[in-house]
């Protein structure tokens, strides 16, 4: 049997209790829009929608036009109203070992208090709120309070630099910033508000849109904590003092729920806009179907950070709209030691565990003895997201973590798609290690060549989505042209969404996603564009030009490798130069964008039209024989590059 013909069938026990069976595909295929309408009715609408989809202004979709709902009410109040207020929503686990359990009734009070406090600070429906916080319950409370008010949140990963935060605040013209005094980083408290102060600037350089900063006390440790009178307020003094009574208003189905900035192929990150009714419909439905979630029984754990779309969709809106009980873990997997995740699984009886391949490969490196030391028998389903999972890691995950009993759902989706698009259904699909298998019910994709023709099975092509879907992005914030250009121009004639990933169907019809076909790298599941890192490198005074590529990396999927040319006249560089440049990128973008390796080279390989040949740099970085160099201006530059490489 060839490797790719080995399949893993769901066990009869799993099949017998699964939320959905194979008939779901036929039902969705028979009438896609009727099926999505049925999924939308899993939510509470204050005003029923009059149509399912208005695609008359494509590629700008209106899902469930005429409908009005409040997203926060769907995630919180309706569970309390249904008598489930005592159910735990969040088992929060802090990095230093503190913890809090928060019920749906408590969550409702907190969200209402925050909504009242933000209203007092001048936040109104349609305003933008920036959230720059570690994984504390207040981050989720803030997101839901924004949703309740119809304010559009923009969560900025707390690992991003102040410069990155500022550009996102300015682009969205955020009125309010919510942050914490500090955050725990591998066991140590580190300041965080100071980055907000730096981002917001002072005097002529001050961020004009921001009126207030609300600060949650988390570490209570920053000795030089700065306070701007009139602008800064403590969470405890505002939210803490507010009333828990708040009347929620319903908003149009296409009301913007959030912005999330993501790397594109050009330097400037784009603000992906998501709406309310369509986003929540697919988010809520996929959570139920993909994770086979059972209300009141399962304990779900998604290991993403709320700074990424996976955190938005499968920590906040998916689980909470389904009344789930979930883990919210603040820290890293090896603080205080490598047993942390497994202790949490044991302690809380986690049943559904959704992580990134890079973490699975890290667990593999740490060795099997670590999970083996724990009782992981509560687990009944495993999930993977963020990048292709290699078959070896898939098998290890199934065996060492899942005890060979848990189905694995490898879920492909993107910030832009809002929620899961391609995945096995755990009680239906016979899975292959490494394959995302099939589009979800109601989702239609193709794998095509440059001309838009379906490629034969076995061959690689571009992944496109050929029908609109409910949780699709509504646009790029403030830039309709960029929305059209980036996603809809490649196959404009056909009207298909270009995902930027390569994929293939194998001989059995299983779908494999193969990774990006553009200049976007994937480091530990984080999307980083080559040009973004290049732009950061050339802001260093000694650097004239830079080329960046993602080289394959055993643990992180890809590692960032940079090649830089020094400015004219710079004849010597300090020993610390490589480290200086890495730190420079960390400050300009984020530590996650730090190159693994920086090579100072005399020249970069360019085509006659002046394009940097990244493909060849990749060959060098991955230690391969050089591919075709015939289009290069000067093929000898490689001898120089190789000899200088550290
Ligand atoms: C959800 C998320 C999106 C990009 C996407 C693709 C890669 C995500 C994947 C996967 C293969 C999977 N990706 N899941 N590739 N198999 N199961 O990660 O969103 O941060 O926007 O990244 O991640 O390349 O295009 P986002």
XYZ file of C-alpha atoms and ligand atoms in Angstrom:
672
model
C 0.000 0.000 0.000
C 1.379 3.448 -0.836
C 1.709 5.951 1.939
C -1.114 8.141 0.690
C -3.628 5.311 0.459
C -3.564 4.583 4.204
C -6.744 5.907 5.774
C -7.947 6.184 9.344
C -11.630 5.506 9.799
C -13.594 7.080 12.622
C -14.407 4.440 15.238
C -17.957 3.022 15.296
C -18.381 4.529 18.779
C -17.477 7.974 17.508
C -19.710 7.621 14.450
C -22.662 6.546 16.594
C -22.577 9.729 18.656
C -21.388 12.244 16.027
C -23.249 15.524 15.547
C -23.432 15.034 11.800
C -23.400 12.092 9.412
C -22.566 11.715 5.712
C -25.998 12.918 4.560
C -24.997 16.468 5.470
C -22.976 16.799 2.226
C -25.884 15.804 0.045
C -28.214 18.167 1.838
C -25.820 21.097 1.470
C -25.127 20.275 -2.178
C -28.800 20.023 -3.047
C -29.420 23.647 -2.032
C -26.380 25.463 -0.727
C -28.170 28.663 0.254
C -31.024 26.850 1.954
C -28.454 24.908 3.936
C -26.685 28.094 5.066
C -30.038 29.625 5.996
C -30.669 26.600 8.194
C -27.251 27.129 9.832
C -28.066 30.820 10.355
C -31.205 29.791 12.234
C -29.038 28.181 14.896
C -28.526 31.803 16.003
C -30.985 34.205 17.633
C -32.024 36.963 15.224
C -33.936 39.938 16.476
C -35.185 40.551 12.957
C -35.354 37.610 10.585
C -33.323 37.990 7.361
C -35.285 38.499 4.155
C -32.787 36.803 1.841
C -29.777 34.509 2.219
C -27.236 36.166 -0.054
C -27.101 39.365 -2.050
C -24.193 38.978 -4.489
C -25.344 41.714 -6.849
C -22.352 43.903 -5.971
C -19.752 41.107 -6.187
C -17.140 40.664 -4.833
C -18.804 42.562 -1.965
C -21.258 40.117 -0.434
C -24.205 40.760 1.828
C -25.114 37.642 3.750
C -28.535 37.420 5.384
C -29.678 40.892 4.302
C -32.532 42.373 6.270
C -31.520 40.362 9.342
C -30.535 42.014 12.612
C -28.793 40.391 15.549
C -26.446 41.126 18.402
C -23.340 38.931 18.327
C -22.601 39.237 22.063
C -26.167 38.323 22.983
C -25.748 35.204 20.849
C -22.509 34.328 22.622
C -23.584 35.056 26.183
C -27.082 36.250 27.085
C -29.035 33.598 25.264
C -27.309 30.831 27.232
C -28.108 32.582 30.502
C -31.699 33.127 29.363
C -31.928 29.405 28.581
C -31.040 28.564 32.193
C -27.382 27.738 31.568
C -25.949 30.678 33.510
C -24.124 28.419 35.968
C -22.216 26.617 33.240
C -18.510 27.472 33.104
C -17.630 29.404 29.972
C -13.933 29.890 30.682
C -11.450 27.925 32.727
C -8.754 30.543 32.648
C -5.230 29.394 33.563
C -2.669 32.121 34.182
C 0.959 31.512 33.415
C 2.229 31.895 37.011
C -0.314 29.330 38.201
C -3.292 31.508 39.162
C -6.655 30.555 37.689
C -10.273 31.706 37.409
C -13.443 29.921 36.408
C -16.027 32.194 34.812
C -19.630 31.112 34.300
C -21.891 32.362 31.530
C -23.841 34.430 34.091
C -20.634 36.055 35.311
C -19.465 36.609 31.760
C -22.732 38.369 30.977
C -22.291 40.729 33.943
C -18.704 41.498 32.981
C -19.525 42.121 29.326
C -22.412 44.416 30.292
C -20.212 46.337 32.730
C -17.539 46.799 30.085
C -20.170 47.880 27.532
C -21.452 50.519 29.955
C -17.948 51.704 30.826
C -16.902 51.990 27.175
C -20.100 53.912 26.425
C -19.184 56.329 29.222
C -15.799 56.776 27.567
C -17.518 57.831 24.367
C -17.498 54.615 22.352
C -20.443 54.312 19.959
C -21.595 51.795 17.353
C -19.291 51.963 14.340
C -16.263 53.243 16.322
C -13.066 51.186 16.338
C -11.432 49.871 19.504
C -7.858 48.525 19.565
C -7.158 45.629 21.918
C -3.543 44.931 22.852
C -3.647 42.320 25.569
C -2.269 38.985 26.665
C -4.559 35.991 27.115
C -6.572 37.200 30.088
C -10.366 36.954 30.451
C -10.669 40.748 30.116
C -9.482 40.444 26.507
C -12.511 38.302 25.660
C -14.778 40.487 27.782
C -13.552 43.516 25.821
C -14.141 41.863 22.445
C -17.664 40.875 23.457
C -18.381 44.319 24.940
C -17.411 45.858 21.597
C -19.644 43.390 19.775
C -22.468 44.259 22.145
C -22.082 47.967 21.369
C -21.572 47.502 17.649
C -18.048 48.920 17.988
C -15.563 47.230 15.680
C -12.634 45.686 17.512
C -9.115 45.412 16.176
C -7.074 43.001 18.242
C -3.337 43.519 17.861
C -1.209 40.580 18.997
C 0.551 41.642 22.237
C 3.823 40.343 20.802
C 3.774 43.052 18.128
C 5.985 46.089 18.543
C 4.738 49.570 19.387
C 5.438 50.601 15.779
C 3.164 47.844 14.476
C 0.505 48.785 17.032
C 0.650 52.437 16.005
C 0.220 51.733 12.310
C -2.839 49.586 13.066
C -4.323 52.213 15.405
C -3.833 54.909 12.777
C -5.185 52.851 9.901
C -8.365 52.057 11.836
C -8.527 55.447 13.612
C -9.208 53.673 16.875
C -10.881 55.753 19.566
C -10.105 53.535 22.516
C -7.186 51.234 23.332
C -7.576 48.471 25.910
C -4.403 46.954 27.327
C -2.802 45.572 30.493
C -0.051 47.015 32.674
C 2.151 44.055 31.858
C 2.206 40.464 30.720
C 3.941 37.269 31.725
C 6.572 36.079 29.306
C 8.076 32.700 30.095
C 7.608 33.122 33.796
C 8.700 36.751 34.057
C 6.496 39.840 34.227
C 7.221 42.272 31.388
C 5.727 45.744 30.796
C 3.064 46.075 28.115
C 1.398 49.449 28.649
C 4.757 51.102 27.984
C 4.468 49.857 24.383
C 1.062 51.541 24.124
C 2.546 54.793 25.451
C 5.311 54.556 22.904
C 2.838 53.778 20.134
C 0.534 56.662 20.991
C 3.369 59.188 21.155
C 3.151 62.708 22.535
C 2.760 66.258 21.287
C 2.762 66.679 17.537
C 3.418 62.973 17.088
C 0.450 61.816 19.214
C -2.065 59.405 17.704
C -4.930 61.789 17.071
C -7.801 59.330 17.098
C -7.262 57.855 20.556
C -9.186 59.475 23.406
C -8.692 56.875 26.133
C -6.603 53.918 27.221
C -8.195 51.412 29.593
C -5.631 49.424 31.563
C -6.245 46.054 33.168
C -3.983 45.330 36.130
C -2.293 42.028 35.382
C 1.297 41.925 36.612
C 1.264 44.955 38.951
C 4.976 45.031 38.476
C 6.110 47.834 36.175
C 8.072 50.180 38.469
C 8.140 52.972 35.913
C 4.497 52.727 34.817
C 3.637 55.917 33.017
C 0.198 57.504 33.413
C -1.327 60.144 31.165
C -3.951 62.023 33.159
C -7.267 62.347 31.364
C -6.344 59.687 28.814
C -5.539 56.635 30.912
C -8.006 54.880 33.184
C -7.775 51.669 35.183
C -10.169 48.896 34.234
C -11.086 48.467 37.901
C -12.073 52.136 38.228
C -14.219 52.159 35.096
C -15.483 48.693 34.177
C -15.231 47.611 37.788
C -17.586 50.406 38.867
C -20.078 50.124 35.993
C -23.556 48.653 36.132
C -24.095 45.043 35.000
C -27.396 46.048 33.407
C -27.115 46.808 29.723
C -29.747 46.761 27.020
C -28.238 45.364 23.818
C -29.179 46.740 20.445
C -29.418 44.519 17.360
C -27.258 45.400 14.329
C -27.510 44.676 10.640
C -26.138 41.348 9.521
C -23.279 43.076 7.658
C -22.350 45.400 10.528
C -18.524 45.240 10.876
C -17.706 43.076 13.890
C -13.937 43.229 13.721
C -10.816 44.164 11.796
C -7.820 41.907 11.859
C -4.590 42.920 10.182
C -2.768 40.302 8.203
C 0.364 40.150 6.104
C -0.032 40.372 2.389
C 2.486 40.141 -0.385
C 3.319 43.820 -0.048
C 4.778 45.507 2.995
C 1.728 47.105 4.546
C -0.545 44.776 6.528
C -4.177 44.957 5.484
C -7.172 45.262 7.776
C -9.434 42.351 6.970
C -13.036 43.299 7.733
C -15.510 40.752 9.053
C -19.228 41.236 9.479
C -21.710 39.886 11.996
C -24.447 37.541 10.788
C -22.550 35.685 8.069
C -19.382 35.441 10.130
C -21.168 34.123 13.199
C -23.269 31.672 11.180
C -20.335 29.801 9.674
C -18.172 30.200 12.774
C -20.844 28.734 14.995
C -21.854 25.997 12.566
C -18.297 24.819 11.860
C -17.493 24.715 15.575
C -20.437 22.358 16.064
C -19.707 20.171 13.037
C -15.901 20.035 12.914
C -15.266 19.599 16.634
C -18.400 17.533 17.244
C -19.002 19.729 20.262
C -21.541 18.531 22.861
C -22.968 21.241 25.067
C -22.481 20.707 28.777
C -20.173 17.717 28.271
C -17.127 18.742 26.294
C -14.177 20.832 27.443
C -12.638 22.530 24.425
C -9.131 23.944 24.174
C -7.827 25.981 21.264
C -4.179 26.919 21.765
C -4.121 30.004 19.546
C -3.650 33.553 20.768
C -6.607 35.946 20.484
C -4.303 38.136 18.381
C -4.842 35.751 15.443
C -7.982 34.786 13.598
C -7.946 31.304 15.115
C -8.328 32.909 18.529
C -11.175 35.132 17.336
C -13.100 32.314 15.722
C -12.331 29.263 17.834
C -11.693 30.807 21.246
C -14.253 33.588 21.252
C -17.088 33.442 18.729
C -17.325 29.732 17.821
C -17.210 28.151 21.276
C -19.171 30.846 23.094
C -21.976 30.991 20.522
C -22.345 27.242 21.129
C -22.406 27.559 24.927
C -19.106 25.689 25.240
C -16.839 25.304 28.246
C -13.265 26.030 27.265
C -9.719 26.560 28.459
C -8.085 29.959 28.117
C -4.378 29.540 28.816
C -2.167 32.594 29.199
C 1.281 31.143 28.819
C 3.757 29.177 26.786
C 3.714 25.353 26.666
C 6.965 25.016 28.598
C 6.345 27.353 31.519
C 7.215 26.265 34.131
C 8.048 23.035 32.251
C 7.084 20.882 29.287
C 4.322 19.117 31.204
C 2.084 22.183 31.310
C -0.389 21.337 28.528
C -0.797 17.769 29.693
C -1.390 18.852 33.286
C -4.110 21.197 32.079
C -5.729 18.433 29.985
C -5.704 16.153 33.032
C -6.909 18.728 35.526
C -9.846 20.030 33.490
C -10.667 16.848 31.579
C -10.117 18.475 28.182
C -11.965 16.520 25.489
C -11.365 18.540 22.297
C -7.818 19.796 21.684
C -7.033 22.149 18.764
C -3.380 23.103 18.215
C -0.856 24.083 15.533
C 1.516 21.621 13.812
C 4.538 23.568 15.059
C 3.527 22.756 18.644
C 3.040 19.080 17.800
C 6.545 18.979 16.297
C 7.885 20.685 19.429
C 6.199 18.031 21.591
C 7.820 15.375 19.380
C 11.208 16.939 20.032
C 10.616 16.978 23.780
C 9.839 13.289 23.610
C 6.989 10.951 24.208
C 7.795 10.373 27.870
C 6.190 13.725 28.658
C 2.650 13.033 27.408
C 3.050 9.422 28.535
C 3.400 10.621 32.122
C -0.201 11.876 32.082
C -3.701 10.511 31.873
C -4.967 11.935 28.600
C -7.943 9.611 28.341
C -10.444 12.488 28.479
C -9.426 13.533 24.946
C -11.812 12.430 22.214
C -10.885 14.631 19.245
C -7.754 16.437 18.050
C -7.493 19.340 15.648
C -4.737 21.023 13.672
C -4.575 24.477 12.089
C -2.196 27.110 10.755
C -0.044 25.267 8.229
C 0.134 21.902 6.519
C 0.723 19.149 9.082
C 3.369 16.697 7.927
C 2.244 13.042 7.990
C 4.854 12.116 10.591
C 3.612 14.744 13.037
C 0.023 13.748 12.254
C 0.721 10.091 13.179
C 2.600 11.076 16.307
C -0.254 13.377 17.365
C -2.770 10.601 16.869
C -0.684 8.035 18.696
C 1.128 9.884 21.514
C -1.564 12.449 22.359
C -4.716 10.844 21.020
C -4.069 7.282 22.191
C -4.936 6.063 18.678
C -8.577 6.630 19.449
C -9.222 10.288 18.600
C -10.073 11.436 15.096
C -7.901 14.299 13.820
C -9.435 17.241 12.008
C -6.887 19.141 9.909
C -8.681 22.418 9.246
C -7.696 24.730 6.401
C -8.866 28.306 6.490
C -7.553 31.881 6.625
C -8.032 35.234 8.302
C -9.936 36.158 5.154
C -12.218 33.127 5.137
C -13.234 33.832 8.746
C -13.808 30.234 9.677
C -13.093 26.697 8.618
C -13.407 25.876 4.890
C -11.713 22.523 4.330
C -11.616 19.768 6.923
C -12.628 16.203 7.578
C -15.889 15.711 9.470
C -14.826 13.630 12.447
C -17.689 11.129 12.392
C -17.751 10.804 8.621
C -14.395 11.166 6.892
C -11.776 8.453 6.529
C -8.705 10.632 6.992
C -5.208 10.519 5.543
C -2.268 11.804 7.592
C -1.417 15.263 6.283
C -4.510 15.895 4.172
C -7.244 18.436 4.896
C -9.466 16.062 2.879
C -12.570 17.902 1.646
C -14.430 21.212 1.591
C -16.982 21.655 4.351
C -20.659 21.198 3.518
C -21.866 24.320 1.727
C -18.333 25.284 0.621
C -17.178 24.944 -2.952
C -13.517 24.992 -3.995
C -11.479 24.099 -7.072
C -7.849 23.450 -7.819
C -6.955 25.144 -11.072
C -4.058 26.118 -13.327
C -3.110 29.620 -14.456
C -5.938 29.636 -16.973
C -8.541 28.532 -14.485
C -8.801 24.963 -15.758
C -9.234 22.226 -13.171
C -5.937 20.370 -12.832
C -6.051 16.571 -13.017
C -5.862 14.547 -9.818
C -2.314 14.235 -8.584
C -1.226 17.601 -9.944
C -0.684 20.780 -8.021
C -2.678 23.908 -8.786
C -4.060 27.037 -7.148
C -6.730 26.704 -4.516
C -9.729 28.894 -5.321
C -13.147 29.257 -3.722
C -15.682 29.402 -6.503
C -18.827 30.310 -4.551
C -19.207 33.000 -1.855
C -19.435 31.729 1.734
C -21.037 33.275 4.835
C -17.913 34.096 6.863
C -16.020 35.580 3.912
C -14.223 38.859 4.482
C -16.340 41.910 3.685
C -13.339 43.807 2.375
C -10.031 45.425 3.243
C -10.448 48.337 5.634
C -10.479 51.580 3.677
C -9.156 49.988 0.493
C -11.719 48.440 -1.846
C -9.200 48.306 -4.692
C -6.774 46.273 -2.658
C -9.589 43.860 -1.785
C -10.430 43.365 -5.454
C -6.788 43.208 -6.572
C -5.557 40.801 -3.935
C -8.331 38.253 -3.938
C -10.500 38.640 -7.021
C -8.314 39.838 -9.893
C -6.367 36.634 -10.524
C -9.512 34.818 -11.674
C -11.640 37.887 -12.348
C -13.345 36.421 -15.376
C -14.626 33.462 -13.416
C -15.341 35.482 -10.254
C -13.328 33.176 -8.001
C -11.572 33.941 -4.736
C -7.802 33.351 -4.960
C -6.575 31.974 -1.635
C -2.823 32.225 -2.267
C -2.277 28.540 -1.457
C -1.240 25.647 -3.648
C -3.160 22.369 -3.363
C -3.811 19.063 -5.075
C -6.313 16.252 -5.091
C -4.667 12.862 -4.791
C -5.686 9.803 -6.780
C -8.423 9.027 -4.222
C -9.814 12.556 -4.340
C -8.410 13.664 -0.959
C -7.478 17.344 -0.862
C -3.948 18.311 0.241
C -3.088 21.947 0.939
C 0.558 22.503 0.091
C 1.268 26.007 1.412
C 1.569 29.518 0.046
C 2.288 30.207 -3.588
C 3.031 33.885 -2.953
C 5.668 35.755 -0.961
C 4.054 35.054 2.362
C 6.037 32.944 4.838
C 4.513 30.743 7.492
C 6.590 30.646 10.666
C 5.026 28.614 13.458
C 1.674 29.237 11.829
C 2.198 33.016 11.749
C 1.836 34.735 8.420
C 4.700 37.094 7.701
C 5.401 38.624 4.326
C 8.895 38.614 2.907
C 8.549 42.250 1.876
C 7.473 43.308 5.366
C 10.724 41.925 6.815
C 12.728 43.348 3.913
C 11.231 46.785 4.526
C 12.153 46.549 8.200
C 15.740 45.519 7.403
C 16.345 48.406 5.028
C 15.327 50.912 7.698
C 18.588 49.964 9.456
C 21.156 52.677 8.671
C 23.815 50.216 7.455
C 21.598 48.189 5.136
C 21.189 49.109 1.488
C 19.131 46.218 0.244
C 17.613 43.052 1.649
C 16.077 39.856 0.361
C 14.157 37.540 2.647
C 12.949 34.012 2.118
C 11.224 31.320 4.175
C 13.472 28.247 4.345
C 11.981 24.975 5.489
C 12.492 24.397 9.198
C 11.903 21.159 11.045
C 10.086 22.736 13.979
C 8.597 26.021 12.852
C 7.593 24.944 9.332
C 9.568 27.793 7.834
C 12.387 29.901 9.238
C 13.198 33.404 8.034
C 16.525 33.733 6.253
C 17.725 37.202 5.259
C 20.383 38.291 2.796
C 21.517 41.890 3.115
C 23.806 44.216 1.202
C 25.586 46.946 3.134
C 25.414 50.598 2.210
C 28.224 52.153 0.198
C 31.067 53.195 2.400
C 30.380 50.722 5.225
C 33.570 48.722 5.302
C 33.441 47.006 8.645
C 30.605 45.703 10.780
C 30.618 44.685 14.435
C 30.520 41.004 15.448
C 27.087 41.652 16.832
C 25.783 42.840 13.458
C 23.641 39.800 12.733
C 22.110 39.981 16.200
C 21.620 43.759 15.840
C 19.660 43.255 12.655
C 17.544 40.527 14.194
C 16.717 42.828 17.103
C 16.018 45.647 14.707
C 13.342 43.525 13.007
C 11.895 42.579 16.398
C 11.488 46.257 17.239
C 10.122 47.202 13.829
C 7.649 44.329 13.568
C 7.711 41.699 16.288
C 10.029 39.064 17.753
C 8.097 36.484 15.708
C 9.463 38.124 12.547
C 13.127 37.897 13.619
C 15.222 36.229 10.945
C 16.671 32.886 11.986
C 19.730 33.760 9.975
C 21.156 36.963 8.490
C 23.757 36.769 5.740
C 25.744 39.804 4.664
C 26.413 39.399 0.963
C 28.065 41.577 -1.673
C 25.239 41.245 -4.170
C 21.768 39.786 -4.610
C 20.862 37.506 -7.506
C 18.606 39.419 -9.884
C 16.892 38.741 -13.137
C 17.431 41.024 -16.071
C 14.174 42.753 -15.233
C 15.584 43.477 -11.782
C 13.540 40.969 -9.749
C 15.306 39.327 -6.870
C 15.429 35.568 -7.500
C 14.106 34.382 -4.150
C 13.758 30.844 -5.462
C 17.524 30.627 -5.816
C 18.159 32.131 -2.397
C 15.881 29.454 -1.050
C 17.992 26.789 -2.727
C 21.046 28.254 -1.040
C 19.380 28.520 2.366
C 18.058 24.969 2.187
C 21.451 23.657 1.064
C 20.290 22.450 -2.344
C 22.006 22.448 -5.677
C 21.098 25.622 -7.501
C 18.202 25.459 -9.891
C 18.117 27.221 -13.223
C 20.302 30.335 -13.069
C 20.081 31.182 -16.761
C 17.893 34.239 -16.266
C 20.341 35.849 -13.872
C 22.329 38.885 -14.812
C 25.407 37.513 -13.138
C 25.406 33.830 -12.116
C 28.688 34.206 -10.240
C 27.033 36.157 -7.427
C 26.238 32.794 -5.885
C 29.849 31.872 -5.358
C 30.117 35.058 -3.331
C 26.924 34.392 -1.420
C 27.819 30.827 -0.545
C 31.300 31.715 0.601
C 30.013 34.460 2.895
C 27.226 32.423 4.419
C 27.859 31.744 8.082
C -6.432 29.964 10.248
C -5.131 30.593 9.866
C -3.720 31.319 6.645
C -2.699 30.487 5.881
C -3.296 29.729 4.732
C -2.364 28.541 4.626
C -2.011 28.237 6.060
C -3.785 27.370 7.656
C -3.790 25.247 7.198
C -2.871 25.887 6.338
C -2.391 23.870 5.320
C -3.955 23.829 7.072
N -2.882 27.208 6.660
N -4.314 26.197 7.995
N -2.178 25.199 5.404
N -3.233 23.188 6.116
N -4.776 23.119 7.864
O -4.087 30.020 10.062
O -5.223 31.841 9.264
O -3.151 33.132 9.939
O -4.652 33.876 8.039
O -3.152 31.877 7.815
O -2.171 29.485 6.757
O -1.210 28.901 3.925
O -3.333 30.522 3.572
P -4.033 32.764 8.798
